[in-house]
Amino acid sequence: MTDSILVRHSPLGFVLAASPRTIVGLSVFLLIVFTAIASPWLAPHDPLEQDLLNSFLPPFWVSGADPAFLLGTDNLGRDVLSRLIYGTRVALTVALVAATLTGILGTTVGLLAGFYGGWVDTLVSRMVDIWMAFPAVLLSIVLVAVIGAGLHAVIIAIIVIDWTRFCRVVRAETMVQCQQDYVASAVTIGLSRRRRLFKEILPNILPLLISLLTLEMGIAVVVEAILSYVGLSVASDAATWGGLIQEGRLYINQAPWLMVFPITCIVVAVLGFNALGDGLRSTLDPVLRR
Amino acid sequence: MTALLNIHNLHLEIQQGTTSLPILRGVSLSLQPGEVLGLVGESSAGKTMIGKATLGILPSQGVITDGEILFDGADITHISVKARRRLLGTDMAMIPQDPMTSLNPVFRIGSQIADVLRLHLGLKSKEADQRVLELLDNVHINRPERVVKLYPHELSGGMRQRILIAIAFACRPRLIIADEPTTALDVTIQRQVLRLIKELQVASGTAILFVTHDLGVVAKICNRVGVIHAGRILELSSARDLFEAPTHPYTQALMAATPRYDRPNSALNPVPEALVSALWDDVRSYDRGERSVDTGNA
């Protein structure tokens, strides 16, 4: 018994208890973080450096490739690998900042709606209904067009659109938790409403929030790619995964790898975030945890 | 000596939309300091609602339409949320029915008890942790220093109920509402938990309002007993009188209905149907009487 407690609460124990899914997700996440931080050292070339003599070089396994450009070059002779590596910075920034802020807004509103019920709940629920009736991509494009292109606009657009995702789930879960006996017990020991909401109920929906947060990180990466694709994200010469797809689209027949690589990056990142969220949820939940 | 708890002519209804369902029909009782009063009755008789009304934790549809609840001489029937919070946990506490779900699943046992001590007694973390060990020792938990580090799901039902009892007694309240605290436990554990509650009650001098449907439990722990049916107290007397010479026919029928292990082969005696319908006729005429008074005033 004592041994199992020790194992469970140490970092080593965490890794031992984690499912393969968590480990895969965590590896992808750490790889992205590392790549983003270490971009200048990892990238073999400057992502903006043009080399017009070496345009449309294929990736290394195709004949005619230049080993100096592992994943080939684009129409202006820029190194695809370096651009992908620098692209992780944008993707990670958007994923972390947008998902966190979206989570904070949606969770707060959802907690209040679920806990207080009544007109607060009615108001919030109707707002969520209206929000969800808007086509999300269109709304985000309109928003960014109004705010002005740039990374901050992308982040604001994601928050404004996606807070409902957190709000709905948190509201429903808060309602479920409010019915639990431990909340009633908290009343009888004289805890205030605010204390009950933030100190008793919120910790119980934390595992759920973690999986929502990582899901949202995946969504944020996709939304950033969409907005880059339509040219509404960061300046068009900067390296982003969405921007790479958009540039590559023009040369899909000559150089399909220009699209394949950034799409692969997005898919792997999103799958990784989701796997991490799912895994963490079951690992962190003290009831599910064995 | 003034009564610690005095409930006078309490009427309570569940109101939903335009319909209302009477739950309590003029309940009156009083509880002296240090006394254990049992409330027995069948399901939906309203015994739990008396406890909830006293603590002020009625469901939102539950409305007190008449009567008053006095605690230590002060009217607490309709006091503010804030004033109520000052009473709960310190002067009044509750031992809940279901120990399996009444502890917060994501916090360790130790921190859940320490929270109460820090909040109400203003203890520092160190003192609180020390006091937690004492409290766990008082409820006869072995190796408390190990148990404080566990999560609720790692404990059995009996252990969890002991923890909840420790929380209820933590700030030495003057009144504890025990809402069927042994119903969810198996019989051998029931006995230990009852003995524990009685022991702590005698040591601390806390008064207990003990809600149960089990006459055997009442016999073990209570000084006085009230028998409830359809939101009315039919008989309220000392535990000894109730068991030796029950006066109300319903009480007599309940006694006869209790299966006894010293007479294993005798047939079960349900409460006679004639008696039940007579009681309900009485209830209905009581409700009609109330309603006609209302229309007379309108």
Coordinates of C-alpha atoms in Angstrom, one line a residue:
Chain A
M1 CA 0.0 0.0 0.0
T2 CA 2.7 2.5 1.0
D3 CA 4.7 1.5 -2.0
S4 CA 1.9 2.1 -4.4
I5 CA 1.3 5.6 -3.0
L6 CA 5.0 6.4 -3.4
V7 CA 5.0 5.3 -7.0
R8 CA 1.8 7.1 -7.8
H9 CA 3.0 10.5 -6.6
S10 CA 6.5 10.6 -8.1
P11 CA 7.4 11.7 -11.7
L12 CA 8.7 8.2 -12.4
G13 CA 5.4 6.8 -11.1
F14 CA 3.5 9.1 -13.4
V15 CA 5.4 7.8 -16.5
L16 CA 4.9 4.2 -15.3
A17 CA 1.2 4.7 -14.8
A18 CA 0.7 6.6 -18.1
S19 CA -0.9 4.8 -21.0
P20 CA 1.1 4.5 -24.3
R21 CA -1.3 7.1 -25.7
T22 CA -0.2 9.7 -23.2
I23 CA 3.4 8.9 -23.9
V24 CA 3.0 9.3 -27.6
G25 CA 1.1 12.6 -27.1
L26 CA 3.6 13.9 -24.6
S27 CA 6.4 13.1 -27.0
V28 CA 4.8 15.0 -29.9
F29 CA 4.1 17.9 -27.6
L30 CA 7.6 18.1 -26.2
L31 CA 9.1 17.7 -29.7
I32 CA 7.0 20.7 -30.9
V33 CA 8.0 22.8 -27.9
F34 CA 11.7 21.9 -28.3
T35 CA 11.6 22.6 -32.1
A36 CA 9.9 26.0 -31.5
I37 CA 12.4 27.1 -28.9
A38 CA 15.5 25.7 -30.7
S39 CA 14.4 26.8 -34.2
P40 CA 17.5 29.0 -34.9
W41 CA 19.8 26.1 -34.1
L42 CA 17.8 23.3 -35.7
A43 CA 17.1 25.0 -39.0
P44 CA 19.8 24.4 -41.6
H45 CA 19.0 27.6 -43.4
D46 CA 17.4 31.0 -42.9
P47 CA 13.7 30.4 -43.6
L48 CA 13.5 33.6 -45.6
E49 CA 16.7 33.1 -47.5
Q50 CA 16.0 32.8 -51.2
D51 CA 18.1 30.8 -53.6
L52 CA 16.5 31.2 -57.0
L53 CA 19.0 28.9 -58.7
N54 CA 17.9 26.0 -56.4
S55 CA 14.1 26.4 -56.7
F56 CA 11.8 23.3 -56.6
L57 CA 14.5 20.9 -55.4
P58 CA 12.8 17.6 -54.4
P59 CA 13.2 16.0 -51.0
F60 CA 16.2 13.8 -50.2
W61 CA 14.9 10.4 -51.4
V62 CA 14.1 11.6 -54.9
S63 CA 16.8 11.7 -57.5
G64 CA 18.2 15.2 -58.2
A65 CA 17.9 16.2 -54.5
D66 CA 20.5 18.4 -52.9
P67 CA 21.6 17.0 -49.5
A68 CA 21.8 20.6 -48.2
F69 CA 18.0 20.9 -48.6
L70 CA 16.7 17.8 -46.9
L71 CA 13.0 18.3 -47.7
G72 CA 13.6 20.3 -50.9
T73 CA 12.9 23.9 -51.7
D74 CA 10.0 26.0 -52.8
N75 CA 9.5 28.2 -55.9
L76 CA 11.8 30.9 -54.5
G77 CA 14.4 28.3 -53.4
R78 CA 13.7 28.6 -49.7
D79 CA 14.5 25.6 -47.6
V80 CA 11.2 23.7 -46.8
L81 CA 12.6 22.0 -43.7
S82 CA 13.7 25.4 -42.2
R83 CA 10.3 26.9 -42.9
L84 CA 8.5 24.0 -41.3
I85 CA 10.8 24.3 -38.2
Y86 CA 10.1 28.0 -37.9
G87 CA 6.4 27.3 -38.5
T88 CA 6.2 25.4 -35.2
R89 CA 6.8 28.7 -33.4
V90 CA 3.6 30.3 -34.8
A91 CA 1.6 27.0 -34.3
L92 CA 2.7 26.6 -30.7
T93 CA 2.2 30.2 -29.8
V94 CA -1.3 30.2 -31.2
A95 CA -2.1 26.8 -29.6
L96 CA -1.0 27.7 -26.1
V97 CA -2.2 31.3 -25.9
A98 CA -5.5 30.9 -27.8
A99 CA -6.5 27.6 -26.1
T100 CA -5.6 28.9 -22.6
L101 CA -7.5 32.2 -23.0
T102 CA -10.4 30.5 -24.6
G103 CA -10.5 28.0 -21.8
I104 CA -10.5 30.7 -19.1
L105 CA -13.3 32.6 -20.7
G106 CA -15.5 29.6 -21.5
T107 CA -14.9 27.9 -18.2
T108 CA -15.7 31.0 -16.1
V109 CA -19.0 31.6 -18.0
G110 CA -19.9 27.9 -18.0
L111 CA -19.2 27.6 -14.2
L112 CA -21.4 30.6 -13.4
A113 CA -24.2 29.4 -15.7
G114 CA -24.1 25.8 -14.3
F115 CA -23.8 26.9 -10.7
Y116 CA -26.3 29.7 -10.5
G117 CA -28.9 28.5 -13.0
G118 CA -32.0 30.6 -13.4
W119 CA -31.7 33.7 -15.6
V120 CA -27.9 33.5 -15.7
D121 CA -28.1 30.1 -17.2
T122 CA -30.8 31.1 -19.7
L123 CA -28.9 34.1 -20.8
V124 CA -25.6 32.2 -21.3
S125 CA -27.4 29.2 -23.0
R126 CA -29.2 31.5 -25.5
M127 CA -25.9 33.2 -26.3
V128 CA -24.2 29.9 -26.9
D129 CA -27.1 28.9 -29.2
I130 CA -26.7 32.1 -31.3
W131 CA -23.0 31.7 -31.4
M132 CA -23.2 28.1 -32.7
A133 CA -25.6 29.1 -35.4
F134 CA -22.8 31.2 -37.0
P135 CA -20.5 29.5 -39.5
A136 CA -17.3 29.5 -37.6
V137 CA -14.8 29.8 -40.4
L138 CA -16.7 32.7 -42.0
L139 CA -17.0 34.4 -38.6
S140 CA -13.3 34.1 -38.0
I141 CA -12.4 35.6 -41.4
V142 CA -14.8 38.5 -40.8
L143 CA -13.4 39.1 -37.4
V144 CA -9.8 39.1 -38.5
A145 CA -10.7 41.3 -41.4
V146 CA -12.2 43.8 -38.9
I147 CA -9.4 43.6 -36.3
G148 CA -6.7 43.5 -39.0
A149 CA -4.4 40.7 -40.0
G150 CA -1.8 39.4 -37.5
L151 CA -1.2 36.8 -34.9
H152 CA -3.1 38.7 -32.2
A153 CA -6.1 38.9 -34.5
V154 CA -6.0 35.1 -35.0
I155 CA -5.9 34.6 -31.3
I156 CA -8.8 36.9 -30.6
A157 CA -10.8 35.3 -33.3
I158 CA -10.3 31.8 -31.8
I159 CA -11.3 33.1 -28.3
V160 CA -14.4 34.8 -29.6
I161 CA -15.6 31.8 -31.6
D162 CA -14.6 28.9 -29.5
W163 CA -15.4 29.9 -25.9
T164 CA -18.8 28.2 -26.4
R165 CA -17.0 24.9 -26.7
F166 CA -15.7 25.1 -23.1
C167 CA -18.8 26.9 -21.9
R168 CA -21.3 24.1 -22.9
V169 CA -19.3 21.3 -21.5
V170 CA -18.3 23.0 -18.3
R171 CA -21.9 24.2 -17.7
A172 CA -23.3 20.7 -18.1
E173 CA -20.5 19.2 -15.8
T174 CA -21.0 21.9 -13.2
M175 CA -24.7 21.0 -13.1
V176 CA -23.9 17.4 -12.6
Q177 CA -21.4 18.2 -9.8
C178 CA -23.9 20.5 -8.1
Q179 CA -26.1 17.5 -7.6
Q180 CA -23.4 15.5 -5.9
D181 CA -23.6 14.9 -2.1
Y182 CA -20.2 16.4 -1.5
V183 CA -21.4 19.8 -2.6
A184 CA -24.4 19.5 -0.2
S185 CA -22.0 18.5 2.5
A186 CA -19.9 21.6 1.7
V187 CA -23.0 23.7 2.4
T188 CA -23.5 22.1 5.8
I189 CA -19.9 22.8 6.9
G190 CA -20.5 26.5 6.1
L191 CA -18.6 27.0 2.9
S192 CA -19.6 30.1 0.9
R193 CA -20.9 29.9 -2.6
R194 CA -17.7 31.2 -4.2
R195 CA -15.6 28.7 -2.2
R196 CA -17.9 25.9 -3.1
L197 CA -17.7 26.8 -6.8
F198 CA -14.0 27.4 -7.1
K199 CA -12.6 25.2 -4.3
E200 CA -14.9 22.2 -4.4
I201 CA -16.4 22.0 -7.9
L202 CA -13.7 23.4 -10.1
P203 CA -11.1 20.9 -9.0
N204 CA -13.5 18.1 -9.9
I205 CA -13.9 19.3 -13.5
L206 CA -10.2 19.9 -13.9
P207 CA -9.5 16.5 -15.7
L208 CA -12.2 17.4 -18.1
L209 CA -10.7 20.9 -18.7
I210 CA -7.3 19.4 -19.5
S211 CA -8.7 17.2 -22.2
L212 CA -10.8 20.2 -23.5
L213 CA -7.7 22.4 -23.5
T214 CA -5.6 20.0 -25.5
L215 CA -8.4 19.5 -28.0
E216 CA -8.7 23.2 -28.3
M217 CA -4.9 23.4 -28.9
G218 CA -5.4 21.1 -31.9
I219 CA -8.3 23.2 -33.1
A220 CA -6.3 26.4 -32.7
V221 CA -3.5 25.0 -34.9
V222 CA -6.1 24.2 -37.6
V223 CA -7.8 27.6 -37.4
E224 CA -4.4 29.4 -37.6
A225 CA -3.6 27.3 -40.7
I226 CA -7.0 28.2 -42.3
L227 CA -6.4 31.9 -41.6
S228 CA -2.8 31.7 -42.9
Y229 CA -4.1 29.9 -46.0
V230 CA -6.4 32.9 -46.8
G231 CA -3.6 35.2 -45.9
L232 CA -5.1 36.7 -42.8
S233 CA -2.5 35.5 -40.3
V234 CA 1.0 36.8 -39.8
A235 CA 2.8 38.7 -42.6
S236 CA 2.7 36.5 -45.8
D237 CA 6.5 36.0 -46.1
A238 CA 6.8 34.6 -42.5
A239 CA 6.9 30.8 -42.2
T240 CA 3.6 29.3 -41.0
W241 CA 2.2 25.8 -41.7
G242 CA -0.9 27.3 -43.2
G243 CA 1.0 29.7 -45.3
L244 CA 3.2 26.9 -46.6
I245 CA 0.1 25.0 -47.7
Q246 CA -1.2 28.0 -49.5
E247 CA 2.1 28.7 -51.3
G248 CA 2.5 25.0 -52.2
R249 CA -1.0 24.8 -53.7
L250 CA 0.0 26.8 -56.7
Y251 CA 2.7 24.2 -57.6
I252 CA 0.8 21.1 -56.6
N253 CA 1.6 19.4 -60.0
Q254 CA 5.4 20.2 -60.1
A255 CA 6.2 19.9 -56.4
P256 CA 3.5 18.1 -54.3
W257 CA 5.9 17.9 -51.3
L258 CA 5.4 21.6 -50.7
M259 CA 1.8 20.8 -49.5
V260 CA 2.4 17.3 -48.2
F261 CA 5.0 18.3 -45.5
P262 CA 3.0 21.1 -43.8
I263 CA -0.2 19.1 -43.9
T264 CA 1.7 16.2 -42.2
C265 CA 3.0 18.6 -39.6
I266 CA -0.5 19.8 -38.8
V267 CA -2.0 16.3 -38.7
V268 CA 0.7 15.0 -36.4
A269 CA 0.5 18.0 -34.1
V270 CA -3.3 17.8 -33.8
L271 CA -3.3 14.0 -33.2
G272 CA -0.5 14.5 -30.6
F273 CA -2.4 17.2 -28.7
N274 CA -5.6 15.0 -28.7
A275 CA -3.7 11.9 -27.5
L276 CA -2.1 13.9 -24.8
G277 CA -5.4 15.3 -23.6
D278 CA -7.1 11.9 -23.5
G279 CA -4.3 10.2 -21.8
L280 CA -3.8 13.0 -19.2
R281 CA -7.5 12.9 -18.4
S282 CA -7.4 9.3 -17.4
T283 CA -4.1 9.5 -15.7
L284 CA -4.9 12.6 -13.6
D285 CA -8.4 11.6 -12.5
P286 CA -7.9 10.2 -9.0
V287 CA -11.0 8.0 -9.4
L288 CA -10.1 6.5 -12.7
R289 CA -6.4 6.3 -11.7
R290 CA -5.4 2.9 -10.3
Chain B
M1 CA -33.2 25.1 30.9
T2 CA -34.1 26.6 27.5
A3 CA -34.3 24.3 24.6
L4 CA -31.4 24.3 22.1
L5 CA -33.7 23.7 19.2
N6 CA -37.4 24.6 19.2
I7 CA -39.5 23.8 16.1
H8 CA -43.0 25.2 16.4
N9 CA -46.0 24.3 14.1
L10 CA -43.7 23.9 11.1
H11 CA -45.5 23.7 7.7
L12 CA -43.5 23.0 4.6
E13 CA -44.6 22.5 1.0
I14 CA -42.9 21.5 -2.2
Q15 CA -44.1 24.1 -4.7
Q16 CA -43.7 23.4 -8.4
G17 CA -45.4 25.8 -10.8
T18 CA -49.0 26.2 -9.6
T19 CA -49.2 22.9 -7.7
S20 CA -48.0 22.4 -4.2
L21 CA -47.5 19.3 -2.2
P22 CA -47.7 19.5 1.6
I23 CA -44.7 17.8 3.2
L24 CA -44.8 18.9 6.8
R25 CA -48.1 19.5 8.5
G26 CA -47.6 21.4 11.7
V27 CA -44.5 19.7 13.2
S28 CA -43.5 20.8 16.7
L29 CA -40.6 19.5 18.7
S30 CA -37.9 20.7 21.0
L31 CA -34.4 19.4 21.7
Q32 CA -32.5 20.1 25.0
P33 CA -28.8 20.6 25.0
G34 CA -27.0 17.3 25.0
E35 CA -30.1 15.3 24.1
V36 CA -30.5 12.8 21.3
L37 CA -33.9 13.0 19.7
G38 CA -34.8 10.3 17.2
L39 CA -37.2 10.8 14.3
V40 CA -38.7 7.6 12.8
G41 CA -41.1 7.2 10.0
E42 CA -41.5 5.5 6.7
S43 CA -40.1 6.9 3.4
S44 CA -41.5 10.3 2.4
A45 CA -42.9 10.9 5.9
G46 CA -40.9 14.2 5.9
K47 CA -38.3 13.3 8.5
T48 CA -35.4 14.3 6.4
M49 CA -37.1 17.6 5.5
I50 CA -37.2 18.6 9.2
G51 CA -33.5 18.2 9.3
K52 CA -33.0 20.1 6.1
A53 CA -35.3 22.9 7.2
T54 CA -33.3 23.3 10.4
L55 CA -30.0 23.5 8.6
G56 CA -31.5 25.8 5.9
I57 CA -30.6 23.5 3.0
L58 CA -34.0 22.8 1.6
P59 CA -34.3 22.2 -2.1
S60 CA -35.3 25.3 -4.0
Q61 CA -38.9 24.1 -4.4
G62 CA -39.3 23.5 -0.6
V63 CA -41.0 26.5 1.0
I64 CA -41.8 27.0 4.7
T65 CA -45.3 28.3 4.7
D66 CA -45.9 28.6 8.4
G67 CA -44.3 28.0 11.8
E68 CA -40.9 28.8 13.1
I69 CA -37.6 27.2 14.0
L70 CA -35.7 28.6 17.0
F71 CA -32.1 27.8 17.6
D72 CA -30.8 28.8 21.0
G73 CA -33.7 31.1 21.4
A74 CA -33.1 32.9 18.1
D75 CA -35.5 32.6 15.1
I76 CA -33.6 31.0 12.2
T77 CA -36.5 30.1 10.0
H78 CA -35.8 32.8 7.4
I79 CA -32.3 34.2 8.2
S80 CA -30.0 35.4 5.5
V81 CA -27.5 33.2 3.7
K82 CA -24.6 34.9 5.5
A83 CA -26.1 34.5 9.0
R84 CA -26.8 30.9 8.1
R85 CA -23.2 30.3 7.1
R86 CA -22.0 31.5 10.5
L87 CA -24.1 28.8 12.2
L88 CA -23.2 25.9 9.8
G89 CA -20.1 24.0 10.6
T90 CA -19.6 25.8 13.9
D91 CA -22.9 25.6 15.9
M92 CA -24.7 23.1 13.7
A93 CA -23.3 20.3 11.6
M94 CA -24.6 17.3 9.7
I95 CA -23.7 13.7 9.3
P96 CA -24.9 12.8 5.8
Q97 CA -26.7 9.6 4.7
D98 CA -24.3 8.4 2.0
P99 CA -20.7 8.3 3.0
M100 CA -19.7 7.0 -0.5
T101 CA -20.5 10.3 -2.2
S102 CA -20.3 12.9 0.5
L103 CA -16.6 13.5 0.4
N104 CA -15.0 15.5 -2.4
P105 CA -13.4 12.8 -4.6
V106 CA -10.4 14.9 -5.7
F107 CA -9.0 15.9 -2.3
R108 CA -7.1 13.9 0.3
I109 CA -8.8 13.1 3.5
G110 CA -6.5 15.2 5.6
S111 CA -7.0 18.4 3.7
Q112 CA -10.8 18.0 3.7
I113 CA -10.8 17.9 7.5
A114 CA -8.1 20.6 7.9
D115 CA -10.1 22.9 5.6
V116 CA -13.0 23.0 8.1
L117 CA -10.6 23.7 11.0
R118 CA -8.8 26.5 9.2
L119 CA -12.1 28.1 8.0
H120 CA -14.0 28.0 11.3
L121 CA -11.4 27.9 14.0
G122 CA -8.7 29.9 12.2
L123 CA -6.1 27.3 12.9
K124 CA -2.7 27.5 11.1
S125 CA -1.8 24.7 8.8
K126 CA 0.5 23.0 11.3
E127 CA -2.0 23.1 14.1
A128 CA -4.8 22.0 11.8
D129 CA -2.8 19.0 10.6
Q130 CA -2.1 18.0 14.2
R131 CA -5.7 18.4 15.2
V132 CA -6.8 16.3 12.2
L133 CA -4.8 13.4 13.5
E134 CA -6.4 13.8 16.9
L135 CA -9.9 13.9 15.3
L136 CA -9.2 10.7 13.3
D137 CA -7.9 9.1 16.4
N138 CA -11.2 10.1 18.2
V139 CA -13.2 8.2 15.6
H140 CA -11.0 5.2 16.0
I141 CA -9.2 5.2 12.7
N142 CA -5.9 3.2 12.8
R143 CA -2.7 4.9 11.6
P144 CA -4.3 8.3 11.0
E145 CA -1.0 9.6 9.6
R146 CA -1.5 7.2 6.7
V147 CA -5.2 7.8 6.2
V148 CA -4.8 11.6 5.8
K149 CA -2.8 11.0 2.6
L150 CA -5.5 8.8 1.0
Y151 CA -8.3 9.8 -1.4
P152 CA -11.9 9.0 -0.5
H153 CA -12.2 6.2 -3.0
E154 CA -9.4 4.4 -1.3
L155 CA -11.5 3.9 1.8
S156 CA -14.4 1.7 2.7
G157 CA -17.9 3.0 3.4
G158 CA -17.5 2.6 7.2
M159 CA -14.2 4.4 7.1
R160 CA -15.6 7.3 5.1
Q161 CA -18.6 7.6 7.5
R162 CA -16.1 7.9 10.3
I163 CA -14.3 10.7 8.5
L164 CA -17.6 12.5 8.0
I165 CA -18.4 12.0 11.6
A166 CA -15.0 13.5 12.5
I167 CA -15.8 16.5 10.2
A168 CA -19.2 17.0 11.8
F169 CA -17.7 17.0 15.4
A170 CA -14.6 18.9 14.3
C171 CA -15.7 22.3 15.6
R172 CA -17.6 21.0 18.6
P173 CA -21.1 22.0 17.3
R174 CA -24.0 22.2 19.7
L175 CA -26.4 20.5 17.3
I176 CA -25.8 17.7 14.8
I177 CA -28.4 16.6 12.3
A178 CA -27.7 12.9 11.5
D179 CA -29.7 12.0 8.4
E180 CA -29.9 8.2 8.3
P181 CA -26.1 8.0 8.9
T182 CA -26.1 4.2 9.0
T183 CA -28.5 3.3 6.3
A184 CA -25.9 2.9 3.6
L185 CA -23.6 0.7 5.8
D186 CA -23.8 -3.0 6.4
V187 CA -25.1 -4.3 9.7
T188 CA -21.9 -5.0 11.5
I189 CA -20.5 -1.6 10.6
Q190 CA -23.8 0.1 11.5
R191 CA -23.3 -1.1 15.0
Q192 CA -19.8 0.2 15.3
V193 CA -20.7 3.6 13.8
L194 CA -23.7 4.0 16.1
R195 CA -21.6 3.2 19.1
L196 CA -19.1 5.8 17.9
I197 CA -21.7 8.5 17.5
K198 CA -23.0 7.8 20.9
E199 CA -19.6 7.8 22.4
L200 CA -18.6 11.2 20.8
Q201 CA -22.0 12.6 21.7
V202 CA -21.6 11.7 25.4
A203 CA -18.1 13.1 25.4
S204 CA -18.9 16.4 23.7
G205 CA -22.4 17.0 25.1
T206 CA -23.7 17.7 21.5
A207 CA -27.4 17.4 20.9
I208 CA -28.3 15.2 18.0
L209 CA -31.4 15.1 15.8
F210 CA -31.3 11.5 14.6
V211 CA -33.3 10.8 11.5
T212 CA -33.9 7.2 10.7
H213 CA -36.4 4.6 9.6
D214 CA -34.9 1.9 11.8
L215 CA -36.5 1.4 15.2
G216 CA -33.5 -0.8 16.3
V217 CA -31.2 2.2 15.8
V218 CA -33.5 4.5 17.7
A219 CA -33.5 2.1 20.7
K220 CA -29.7 2.1 20.9
I221 CA -29.0 5.8 20.7
C222 CA -31.9 8.1 21.5
N223 CA -33.2 9.7 24.7
R224 CA -36.6 10.6 23.1
V225 CA -38.3 9.5 19.9
G226 CA -40.8 11.1 17.6
V227 CA -42.9 9.0 15.2
I228 CA -43.7 10.7 12.0
H229 CA -46.3 9.9 9.4
A230 CA -47.2 12.1 6.4
G231 CA -45.5 15.2 7.9
R232 CA -47.1 15.0 11.3
I233 CA -45.7 13.8 14.6
L234 CA -48.0 11.1 15.9
E235 CA -46.2 10.4 19.1
L236 CA -43.3 11.9 20.9
S237 CA -42.1 10.3 24.1
S238 CA -39.0 9.0 25.8
A239 CA -37.4 6.0 24.1
R240 CA -38.2 3.7 27.0
D241 CA -41.9 4.6 27.1
L242 CA -42.1 4.3 23.3
F243 CA -40.7 0.7 23.3
E244 CA -42.5 -0.5 26.5
A245 CA -45.9 1.1 26.1
P246 CA -46.4 2.7 22.6
T247 CA -49.7 4.7 22.8
H248 CA -50.4 5.5 19.2
P249 CA -51.8 2.5 17.1
Y250 CA -49.4 3.4 14.3
T251 CA -46.4 3.1 16.6
Q252 CA -47.8 -0.2 17.9
A253 CA -48.2 -1.4 14.3
L254 CA -44.6 -0.4 13.4
M255 CA -43.3 -2.3 16.4
A256 CA -45.2 -5.4 15.5
A257 CA -44.0 -5.1 11.9
T258 CA -40.3 -5.1 12.8
P259 CA -38.9 -8.6 12.0
R260 CA -37.2 -10.2 15.1
Y261 CA -34.4 -12.6 15.1
D262 CA -35.6 -14.3 18.3
R263 CA -38.8 -15.3 16.5
P264 CA -37.4 -16.3 13.1
N265 CA -40.3 -18.3 11.8
S266 CA -43.1 -16.0 12.7
A267 CA -44.9 -14.3 9.7
L268 CA -44.2 -10.7 8.9
N269 CA -46.9 -8.3 10.2
P270 CA -47.3 -5.3 7.9
V271 CA -49.0 -2.2 9.2
P272 CA -52.7 -3.0 8.7
E273 CA -54.3 -1.4 5.7
A274 CA -57.3 -0.1 7.6
L275 CA -55.0 1.8 9.9
V276 CA -53.0 3.3 7.0
S277 CA -56.2 4.5 5.2
A278 CA -57.6 5.8 8.5
L279 CA -54.4 7.8 8.9
W280 CA -54.6 9.2 5.4
D281 CA -58.2 10.1 5.8
D282 CA -57.1 12.1 8.8
V283 CA -54.4 13.8 6.8
R284 CA -56.8 14.7 4.0
S285 CA -59.4 16.2 6.3
Y286 CA -56.5 18.2 7.9
D287 CA -55.5 19.5 4.5
R288 CA -59.1 20.3 3.6
G289 CA -59.5 22.1 6.9
E290 CA -56.4 24.2 6.1
R291 CA -57.5 25.0 2.6
S292 CA -61.1 26.0 3.6
V293 CA -59.6 28.4 6.1
D294 CA -57.5 29.9 3.3
T295 CA -60.5 30.4 1.0
G296 CA -62.5 31.9 3.9
N297 CA -59.8 34.6 4.3
A298 CA -59.6 35.3 0.6

